[in-house]
Amino acid sequence: MTSYFRQVLAVFILIVAFATAAAWLFKKSSGRQKIMTGMPSKSSIEVPPLGARLVVLDNGLSVIIKEDRNAPVVSAQMWVGAGSITEGKWLGAGLSHILEHMLFKGTTTRSNSQIAQEVQDKGCQINAYTSFDRTVYYISGPADAWTTMTDVLFDAMRNSTLPPDEYVKEQEVIRREFAMGYDNPDRMSMLLMFEQGYTPAPLTKFPRHRSSGCL
């Protein structure tokens, strides 16, 4: 077999392979279009019920209740629609984060230690976290302690005193949290990804929430 004939044969095989692939792709695309255009207006896919109930109170507060009877435990959570990207002209100062740390530091009816003791006596765990667009305060524990959980959460939300001495302490706590975060390769990768992917958005400010501003 001559070299010229080998070249012609190779070109012919490539053309046939390309034509076959193009025909297959066209057929697949046409089939997908037929399926989509032939679908009824109401999807036939059955989505299992979420089992959650939404109740909006007269004051505008939304209450979501999701029952799960697999274990006799309750997680009472207060979700606030504000986070690190909703701080307006103070964006980057970390106001949402410092407030999250301060809310459980005492109220007009309970001291810092009383809150911790009352929650611990009921076998519960109290915590909170700040994200980009929300701040969440929660207490989890035995189901029969749900009244204590909600009472402590409501008290903190309405009557927190934000004591100045605790504010100074929590500044240092947050600085240590940031130091740990910036020493975490996974977290740094996430921050760099956000900085590149959300260039025009407030999320680009997040990596700059270092120990500055209010902290």
Coordinates of N, CA and C in Angstrom, one line a residue:
M1 N 0.9 -1.2 0.0 CA 0.0 0.0 0.0 C 0.9 1.2 0.0
T2 N 0.7 2.1 -1.0 CA 1.5 3.3 -1.1 C 1.2 4.3 -0.1
S3 N 2.2 5.2 0.1 CA 2.0 6.2 1.1 C 0.8 7.1 0.8
Y4 N 0.7 7.4 -0.5 CA -0.5 8.3 -1.0 C -1.8 7.7 -0.6
F5 N -1.9 6.3 -0.9 CA -3.2 5.6 -0.7 C -3.5 5.6 0.8
R6 N -2.4 5.4 1.7 CA -2.7 5.5 3.1 C -3.2 6.8 3.6
Q7 N -2.7 7.9 3.0 CA -3.2 9.2 3.4 C -4.6 9.4 3.0
V8 N -5.0 9.0 1.8 CA -6.3 9.1 1.3 C -7.3 8.3 2.2
L9 N -6.9 7.1 2.5 CA -7.7 6.2 3.4 C -7.9 6.9 4.7
A10 N -6.9 7.4 5.3 CA -7.0 8.1 6.6 C -7.9 9.2 6.6
V11 N -7.8 10.1 5.5 CA -8.8 11.2 5.4 C -10.2 10.7 5.3
F12 N -10.4 9.6 4.5 CA -11.7 9.1 4.3 C -12.3 8.6 5.6
I13 N -11.5 7.9 6.4 CA -12.0 7.4 7.7 C -12.3 8.5 8.6
L14 N -11.5 9.6 8.6 CA -11.8 10.8 9.4 C -13.2 11.4 9.0
I15 N -13.4 11.5 7.7 CA -14.7 12.1 7.2 C -15.8 11.3 7.7
V16 N -15.7 9.9 7.5 CA -16.8 9.1 7.9 C -17.1 9.2 9.4
A17 N -16.0 9.2 10.2 CA -16.2 9.3 11.7 C -16.8 10.6 12.1
F18 N -16.4 11.7 11.4 CA -17.0 13.0 11.7 C -18.5 13.0 11.3
A19 N -18.8 12.5 10.2 CA -20.2 12.5 9.7 C -21.1 11.6 10.6
T20 N -20.5 10.5 11.1 CA -21.3 9.6 12.0 C -21.6 10.3 13.3
A21 N -20.5 11.0 13.9 CA -20.7 11.7 15.1 C -21.7 12.9 15.0
A22 N -21.6 13.6 13.9 CA -22.5 14.7 13.7 C -24.0 14.2 13.6
A23 N -24.2 13.1 12.9 CA -25.5 12.5 12.7 C -26.1 12.1 14.1
W24 N -25.2 11.5 14.9 CA -25.6 11.0 16.2 C -26.0 12.2 17.1
L25 N -25.2 13.3 17.1 CA -25.5 14.4 17.9 C -26.8 15.1 17.4
F26 N -27.0 15.2 16.1 CA -28.2 15.8 15.6 C -29.4 15.0 16.0
K27 N -29.3 13.7 16.0 CA -30.4 12.8 16.3 C -30.7 13.0 17.8
K28 N -29.7 13.0 18.6 CA -29.9 13.2 20.1 C -30.5 14.5 20.4
S29 N -30.0 15.6 19.8 CA -30.6 16.9 20.0 C -32.1 17.0 19.6
S30 N -32.4 16.4 18.4 CA -33.8 16.4 17.9 C -34.7 15.6 18.9
G31 N -34.2 14.5 19.4 CA -34.9 13.7 20.3 C -35.2 14.5 21.6
R32 N -34.2 15.2 22.1 CA -34.4 16.0 23.3 C -35.4 17.1 23.1
Q33 N -35.4 17.8 21.9 CA -36.4 18.8 21.6 C -37.8 18.2 21.5
K34 N -37.9 17.0 21.0 CA -39.2 16.4 20.9 C -39.8 16.1 22.3
I35 N -38.9 15.6 23.1 CA -39.3 15.3 24.5 C -39.7 16.6 25.2
M36 N -39.0 17.7 25.1 CA -39.3 18.9 25.8 C -40.5 19.5 25.2
T37 N -40.7 19.5 23.9 CA -41.9 20.2 23.3 C -43.1 19.3 23.6
G38 N -42.9 18.0 23.7 CA -44.0 17.1 23.9 C -44.4 17.0 25.4
M39 N -43.7 17.6 26.3 CA -44.0 17.5 27.7 C -45.3 18.2 28.0
P40 N -46.1 17.7 28.9 CA -47.3 18.4 29.3 C -46.9 19.6 30.1
S41 N -47.8 20.6 30.3 CA -47.5 21.8 31.0 C -47.2 21.5 32.5
K42 N -47.8 20.4 33.0 CA -47.5 20.0 34.4 C -46.5 18.9 34.4
S43 N -45.4 19.0 35.1 CA -44.4 18.0 35.1 C -44.9 16.7 35.7
S44 N -44.5 15.6 35.1 CA -45.0 14.3 35.6 C -44.1 13.8 36.7
I45 N -43.0 14.6 37.0 CA -42.1 14.2 38.1 C -42.7 14.5 39.4
E46 N -42.8 13.5 40.3 CA -43.4 13.6 41.6 C -42.3 14.1 42.6
V47 N -42.5 15.3 43.1 CA -41.6 15.8 44.2 C -42.2 15.4 45.5
P48 N -41.4 14.7 46.4 CA -41.9 14.3 47.7 C -42.2 15.5 48.5
P49 N -43.2 15.5 49.3 CA -43.6 16.6 50.2 C -42.5 16.9 51.2
L50 N -42.2 18.2 51.4 CA -41.1 18.6 52.2 C -41.5 18.5 53.7
G51 N -42.8 18.5 54.0 CA -43.2 18.3 55.4 C -43.0 19.5 56.2
A52 N -42.9 20.7 55.6 CA -42.7 22.0 56.3 C -43.9 22.8 56.2
R53 N -44.2 23.6 57.2 CA -45.3 24.5 57.2 C -44.8 25.9 57.4
L54 N -45.4 26.8 56.7 CA -45.0 28.2 56.8 C -46.2 29.0 57.4
V55 N -45.9 29.7 58.4 CA -47.0 30.5 59.1 C -46.4 32.0 59.2
V56 N -47.1 32.9 58.6 CA -46.7 34.3 58.7 C -47.5 35.0 59.7
L57 N -46.9 35.5 60.8 CA -47.7 36.2 61.9 C -48.1 37.6 61.5
D58 N -49.0 38.2 62.3 CA -49.5 39.5 62.0 C -48.4 40.6 61.9
N59 N -47.3 40.3 62.7 CA -46.2 41.3 62.7 C -45.2 41.1 61.6
G60 N -45.5 40.1 60.7 CA -44.6 39.9 59.5 C -43.6 38.8 59.7
L61 N -43.5 38.3 61.0 CA -42.5 37.3 61.3 C -42.9 36.0 60.6
S62 N -42.0 35.3 59.9 CA -42.3 34.0 59.2 C -41.8 32.9 60.1
V63 N -42.7 31.9 60.3 CA -42.4 30.8 61.2 C -42.5 29.5 60.3
I64 N -41.4 28.8 60.2 CA -41.3 27.6 59.4 C -41.2 26.4 60.4
I65 N -42.1 25.4 60.3 CA -42.1 24.3 61.2 C -42.0 23.0 60.3
K66 N -40.9 22.2 60.6 CA -40.7 21.0 59.9 C -40.6 19.9 61.0
E67 N -41.6 19.0 60.9 CA -41.6 17.9 61.9 C -40.8 16.7 61.4
D68 N -40.0 16.1 62.3 CA -39.2 14.9 62.0 C -39.2 14.1 63.3
R69 N -40.0 13.0 63.3 CA -40.2 12.2 64.5 C -39.2 11.0 64.6
N70 N -38.1 11.1 63.9 CA -37.2 10.0 63.9 C -36.4 10.0 65.3
A71 N -36.3 11.1 65.9 CA -35.6 11.2 67.2 C -36.3 12.3 68.0
P72 N -36.4 12.2 69.4 CA -37.0 13.1 70.2 C -36.2 14.4 70.5
V73 N -35.8 15.1 69.4 CA -35.0 16.3 69.6 C -35.6 17.4 68.8
V74 N -35.2 18.6 69.2 CA -35.8 19.8 68.5 C -34.6 20.8 68.3
S75 N -34.6 21.5 67.1 CA -33.7 22.5 66.8 C -34.5 23.8 66.6
A76 N -34.4 24.7 67.5 CA -35.1 26.0 67.4 C -34.1 27.0 66.8
Q77 N -34.5 27.7 65.7 CA -33.5 28.6 65.0 C -34.2 29.9 64.7
M78 N -33.4 30.9 64.9 CA -33.9 32.3 64.5 C -33.0 32.7 63.3
W79 N -33.6 32.9 62.1 CA -32.9 33.3 60.9 C -33.1 34.8 60.7
V80 N -32.0 35.5 60.6 CA -32.1 37.0 60.3 C -31.6 37.2 58.9
G81 N -32.4 37.9 58.1 CA -32.0 38.1 56.7 C -31.0 39.2 56.5
A82 N -29.9 39.1 57.2 CA -28.8 40.1 57.1 C -27.5 39.3 57.4
G83 N -26.4 39.6 56.6 CA -25.2 39.0 56.7 C -24.0 39.9 56.3
S84 N -22.9 39.3 55.9 CA -21.7 40.1 55.7 C -21.8 41.0 54.4
I85 N -22.8 40.7 53.5 CA -22.9 41.5 52.3 C -24.0 42.5 52.3
T86 N -24.6 42.6 53.5 CA -25.8 43.5 53.6 C -25.5 44.6 54.6
E87 N -24.3 45.0 54.7 CA -23.9 46.0 55.7 C -23.8 47.4 55.2
G88 N -24.2 47.6 53.9 CA -24.3 49.0 53.4 C -22.9 49.7 53.3
K89 N -22.8 50.9 53.7 CA -21.6 51.6 53.6 C -20.5 51.1 54.6
W90 N -20.9 50.2 55.5 CA -19.9 49.6 56.4 C -19.5 48.2 55.9
L91 N -19.8 47.9 54.7 CA -19.4 46.6 54.1 C -18.0 46.3 54.3
G92 N -17.7 45.2 54.9 CA -16.3 44.8 55.2 C -15.9 45.0 56.6
A93 N -16.8 45.7 57.4 CA -16.4 45.9 58.8 C -16.7 44.7 59.7
G94 N -17.6 43.8 59.3 CA -17.9 42.7 60.1 C -18.9 42.9 61.1
L95 N -19.9 43.8 60.9 CA -20.9 44.2 61.9 C -21.8 43.0 62.2
S96 N -22.2 42.2 61.2 CA -23.1 41.1 61.4 C -22.4 40.0 62.3
H97 N -21.1 39.9 62.0 CA -20.3 38.8 62.7 C -20.2 39.2 64.2
I98 N -19.8 40.4 64.5 CA -19.6 40.8 65.9 C -21.0 40.8 66.6
L99 N -22.1 41.1 65.9 CA -23.4 41.1 66.6 C -23.8 39.6 66.9
E100 N -23.4 38.7 66.0 CA -23.7 37.3 66.2 C -23.0 36.9 67.5
H101 N -21.8 37.3 67.7 CA -21.0 36.9 68.9 C -21.6 37.5 70.2
M102 N -22.2 38.7 70.0 CA -22.6 39.5 71.2 C -24.0 39.1 71.7
L103 N -24.9 38.6 70.9 CA -26.3 38.5 71.2 C -26.6 37.6 72.4
F104 N -25.8 36.6 72.7 CA -26.0 35.7 73.8 C -25.2 36.1 75.0
K105 N -24.6 37.3 75.0 CA -23.7 37.7 76.1 C -24.5 38.4 77.3
G106 N -25.8 38.2 77.3 CA -26.6 38.8 78.4 C -27.8 39.6 77.9
T107 N -28.9 39.5 78.6 CA -30.1 40.3 78.3 C -30.5 41.0 79.6
T108 N -31.6 41.7 79.4 CA -32.1 42.5 80.6 C -32.7 41.5 81.7
T109 N -32.9 40.3 81.3 CA -33.5 39.3 82.3 C -32.5 38.2 82.6
R110 N -31.5 38.0 81.8 CA -30.5 36.9 82.0 C -29.1 37.4 81.8
S111 N -28.2 37.0 82.7 CA -26.8 37.3 82.4 C -26.2 36.3 81.5
N112 N -25.0 36.5 81.0 CA -24.2 35.6 80.1 C -24.2 34.2 80.7
S113 N -23.8 34.1 82.0 CA -23.7 32.8 82.6 C -25.0 32.1 82.8
Q114 N -26.1 32.9 83.1 CA -27.4 32.4 83.2 C -27.9 31.7 82.0
I115 N -27.6 32.4 80.8 CA -28.1 31.8 79.5 C -27.4 30.5 79.3
A116 N -26.1 30.5 79.5 CA -25.3 29.2 79.3 C -25.8 28.1 80.3
Q117 N -26.0 28.5 81.5 CA -26.4 27.5 82.5 C -27.8 26.9 82.2
E118 N -28.7 27.8 81.9 CA -30.1 27.4 81.6 C -30.1 26.5 80.4
V119 N -29.4 26.8 79.4 CA -29.4 25.9 78.2 C -28.7 24.6 78.5
Q120 N -27.6 24.6 79.3 CA -26.9 23.4 79.6 C -27.7 22.5 80.5
D121 N -28.4 23.1 81.5 CA -29.3 22.3 82.4 C -30.3 21.5 81.7
K122 N -30.8 21.9 80.5 CA -31.8 21.2 79.7 C -31.1 20.3 78.7
G123 N -29.8 20.1 78.8 CA -29.2 19.2 77.9 C -29.1 19.7 76.4
C124 N -29.1 21.1 76.3 CA -29.1 21.7 74.9 C -27.8 22.2 74.5
Q125 N -27.7 22.5 73.3 CA -26.5 23.2 72.7 C -26.9 24.5 72.1
I126 N -26.2 25.6 72.3 CA -26.5 26.9 71.8 C -25.3 27.3 70.9
N127 N -25.7 27.9 69.8 CA -24.6 28.4 68.9 C -25.2 29.3 67.8
A128 N -24.4 29.8 66.9 CA -24.8 30.8 65.9 C -23.7 30.8 64.8
Y129 N -24.1 31.3 63.6 CA -23.2 31.5 62.6 C -23.6 32.7 61.7
T130 N -22.6 33.3 61.0 CA -22.9 34.4 60.1 C -22.5 33.9 58.7
S131 N -23.3 34.2 57.7 CA -23.0 33.9 56.3 C -23.1 35.2 55.5
F132 N -23.1 35.0 54.2 CA -23.1 36.2 53.4 C -24.4 37.0 53.5
D133 N -25.6 36.3 53.4 CA -26.9 36.9 53.4 C -27.8 36.6 54.6
R134 N -27.2 36.0 55.6 CA -28.1 35.6 56.8 C -27.2 35.4 58.0
T135 N -27.8 35.6 59.2 CA -27.2 35.3 60.4 C -28.2 34.4 61.2
V136 N -27.7 33.2 61.7 CA -28.6 32.2 62.3 C -28.2 31.9 63.7
Y137 N -29.1 32.0 64.6 CA -29.0 31.7 66.0 C -29.8 30.5 66.3
Y138 N -29.2 29.5 67.0 CA -30.0 28.3 67.2 C -29.7 27.6 68.5
I139 N -30.7 26.8 69.0 CA -30.5 26.0 70.2 C -31.1 24.6 69.9
S140 N -30.3 23.6 70.1 CA -30.8 22.2 69.8 C -30.7 21.4 71.0
G141 N -31.7 20.5 71.2 CA -31.6 19.6 72.4 C -32.9 18.7 72.5
P142 N -33.2 18.2 73.6 CA -34.3 17.3 73.8 C -35.6 18.0 73.5
A143 N -36.6 17.3 73.0 CA -37.8 17.9 72.5 C -38.6 18.5 73.6
D144 N -38.5 18.0 74.9 CA -39.3 18.6 76.0 C -38.7 19.9 76.5
A145 N -37.6 20.3 75.9 CA -36.9 21.6 76.3 C -37.2 22.7 75.3
W146 N -38.2 22.5 74.4 CA -38.4 23.4 73.3 C -38.9 24.8 73.8
T147 N -39.6 24.8 75.0 CA -40.1 26.1 75.5 C -38.9 26.9 76.0
T148 N -37.9 26.2 76.6 CA -36.7 26.9 77.1 C -35.9 27.5 75.9
M149 N -35.8 26.7 74.9 CA -35.1 27.1 73.7 C -35.7 28.4 73.1
T150 N -37.0 28.3 72.8 CA -37.6 29.5 72.2 C -37.6 30.7 73.1
D151 N -37.7 30.5 74.4 CA -37.7 31.6 75.4 C -36.4 32.3 75.4
V152 N -35.3 31.5 75.4 CA -34.0 32.1 75.4 C -33.7 32.8 74.1
L153 N -34.1 32.3 73.0 CA -33.9 32.9 71.7 C -34.7 34.2 71.6
F154 N -35.9 34.2 72.0 CA -36.7 35.4 72.0 C -36.2 36.5 72.9
D155 N -35.7 36.1 74.0 CA -35.1 37.0 75.0 C -33.9 37.7 74.4
A156 N -33.0 36.9 73.8 CA -31.8 37.4 73.2 C -32.1 38.3 72.0
M157 N -33.1 38.0 71.3 CA -33.4 38.8 70.1 C -34.0 40.2 70.5
R158 N -34.7 40.2 71.6 CA -35.4 41.4 71.9 C -34.7 42.2 73.0
N159 N -34.0 41.5 73.9 CA -33.5 42.2 75.1 C -32.0 42.1 75.3
S160 N -31.2 41.8 74.3 CA -29.8 41.7 74.5 C -29.2 43.0 74.8
T161 N -28.3 43.0 75.8 CA -27.7 44.3 76.3 C -26.4 44.7 75.6
L162 N -25.8 43.7 74.9 CA -24.5 44.0 74.2 C -23.5 44.7 75.1
P163 N -23.1 44.0 76.2 CA -22.2 44.6 77.2 C -20.8 45.0 76.6
P164 N -20.3 46.2 76.8 CA -19.0 46.6 76.2 C -17.9 45.7 76.6
D165 N -17.8 45.2 77.8 CA -16.7 44.4 78.2 C -16.6 43.1 77.4
E166 N -17.8 42.5 77.1 CA -17.9 41.3 76.3 C -17.5 41.6 74.9
Y167 N -17.8 42.9 74.4 CA -17.5 43.3 73.1 C -16.0 43.2 72.8
V168 N -15.2 43.7 73.8 CA -13.7 43.7 73.7 C -13.2 42.3 73.6
K169 N -13.8 41.4 74.4 CA -13.4 40.0 74.4 C -13.7 39.3 73.1
E170 N -14.9 39.5 72.6 CA -15.3 38.9 71.3 C -14.5 39.4 70.1
Q171 N -14.0 40.6 70.2 CA -13.1 41.1 69.1 C -11.9 40.1 68.9
E172 N -11.3 39.7 70.0 CA -10.2 38.9 70.0 C -10.6 37.5 69.5
V173 N -11.7 37.0 70.0 CA -12.2 35.7 69.5 C -12.4 35.6 68.0
I174 N -13.0 36.7 67.4 CA -13.2 36.8 66.0 C -11.8 36.8 65.3
R175 N -10.9 37.6 65.8 CA -9.6 37.6 65.2 C -8.9 36.2 65.1
R176 N -9.1 35.5 66.2 CA -8.6 34.1 66.2 C -9.3 33.2 65.1
E177 N -10.6 33.4 65.0 CA -11.4 32.7 64.0 C -10.9 33.0 62.6
F178 N -10.6 34.3 62.3 CA -10.1 34.6 61.0 C -8.7 34.1 60.8
A179 N -7.9 34.1 61.8 CA -6.5 33.5 61.7 C -6.6 32.0 61.3
M180 N -7.5 31.3 62.0 CA -7.7 29.9 61.6 C -8.2 29.7 60.2
G181 N -9.1 30.6 59.8 CA -9.7 30.5 58.5 C -8.7 30.7 57.4
Y182 N -7.9 31.7 57.6 CA -6.9 32.0 56.5 C -5.7 31.1 56.6
D183 N -5.7 30.1 57.5 CA -4.7 29.1 57.5 C -5.3 27.8 57.0
N184 N -6.5 27.8 56.5 CA -7.2 26.7 56.0 C -7.2 26.7 54.4
P185 N -6.6 25.8 53.8 CA -6.5 25.8 52.3 C -7.9 25.7 51.6
D186 N -8.8 24.9 52.2 CA -10.1 24.8 51.6 C -10.8 26.2 51.6
R187 N -10.7 26.8 52.8 CA -11.4 28.1 52.9 C -10.8 29.2 52.0
M188 N -9.5 29.2 51.9 CA -8.8 30.1 51.1 C -9.2 29.9 49.6
S189 N -9.3 28.7 49.2 CA -9.7 28.4 47.8 C -11.1 28.9 47.6
M190 N -12.0 28.7 48.5 CA -13.4 29.2 48.4 C -13.4 30.7 48.3
L191 N -12.6 31.4 49.1 CA -12.6 32.9 49.0 C -12.0 33.4 47.7
L192 N -11.0 32.7 47.2 CA -10.4 33.1 45.9 C -11.4 32.9 44.8
M193 N -12.2 31.8 44.9 CA -13.2 31.5 43.9 C -14.3 32.6 43.9
F194 N -14.7 33.0 45.1 CA -15.8 34.0 45.2 C -15.2 35.3 44.7
E195 N -14.0 35.6 44.9 CA -13.4 36.9 44.5 C -13.4 37.0 43.0
Q196 N -13.1 35.8 42.3 CA -13.1 35.8 40.9 C -14.5 35.7 40.2
G197 N -15.4 34.9 40.9 CA -16.7 34.7 40.3 C -17.7 35.8 40.5
Y198 N -17.5 36.6 41.6 CA -18.5 37.6 41.9 C -17.8 39.0 41.9
T199 N -17.0 39.3 40.9 CA -16.3 40.5 40.8 C -17.1 41.8 41.0
P200 N -18.3 41.9 40.4 CA -19.0 43.2 40.6 C -19.9 43.2 41.8
A201 N -20.0 42.1 42.5 CA -20.9 41.9 43.6 C -20.2 42.1 45.0
P202 N -21.0 42.4 46.0 CA -20.5 42.6 47.4 C -19.7 41.4 47.9
L203 N -19.9 40.2 47.3 CA -19.2 39.0 47.8 C -17.7 39.2 47.6
T204 N -17.2 40.1 46.7 CA -15.8 40.3 46.6 C -15.2 41.0 47.8
K205 N -16.1 41.6 48.6 CA -15.6 42.2 49.8 C -15.3 41.3 50.9
F206 N -15.9 40.0 50.8 CA -15.8 39.1 51.9 C -14.4 38.7 52.3
P207 N -13.5 38.5 51.3 CA -12.1 38.1 51.7 C -11.4 39.2 52.4
R208 N -11.9 40.5 52.4 CA -11.3 41.6 53.1 C -11.8 41.8 54.5
H209 N -12.7 40.9 54.9 CA -13.2 41.0 56.3 C -12.1 40.6 57.3
R210 N -11.0 41.2 57.3 CA -10.0 40.8 58.2 C -10.1 41.6 59.5
S211 N -9.1 41.7 60.3 CA -9.2 42.3 61.6 C -9.2 43.9 61.4
S212 N -10.2 44.4 60.8 CA -10.2 45.8 60.5 C -11.6 46.3 60.8
G213 N -11.8 47.6 60.5 CA -13.1 48.2 60.8 C -13.5 48.1 62.2
C214 N -14.7 47.5 62.5 CA -15.2 47.4 63.8 C -14.4 46.4 64.6
L215 N -13.7 45.5 63.9 CA -12.9 44.5 64.7 C -11.5 45.0 65.0

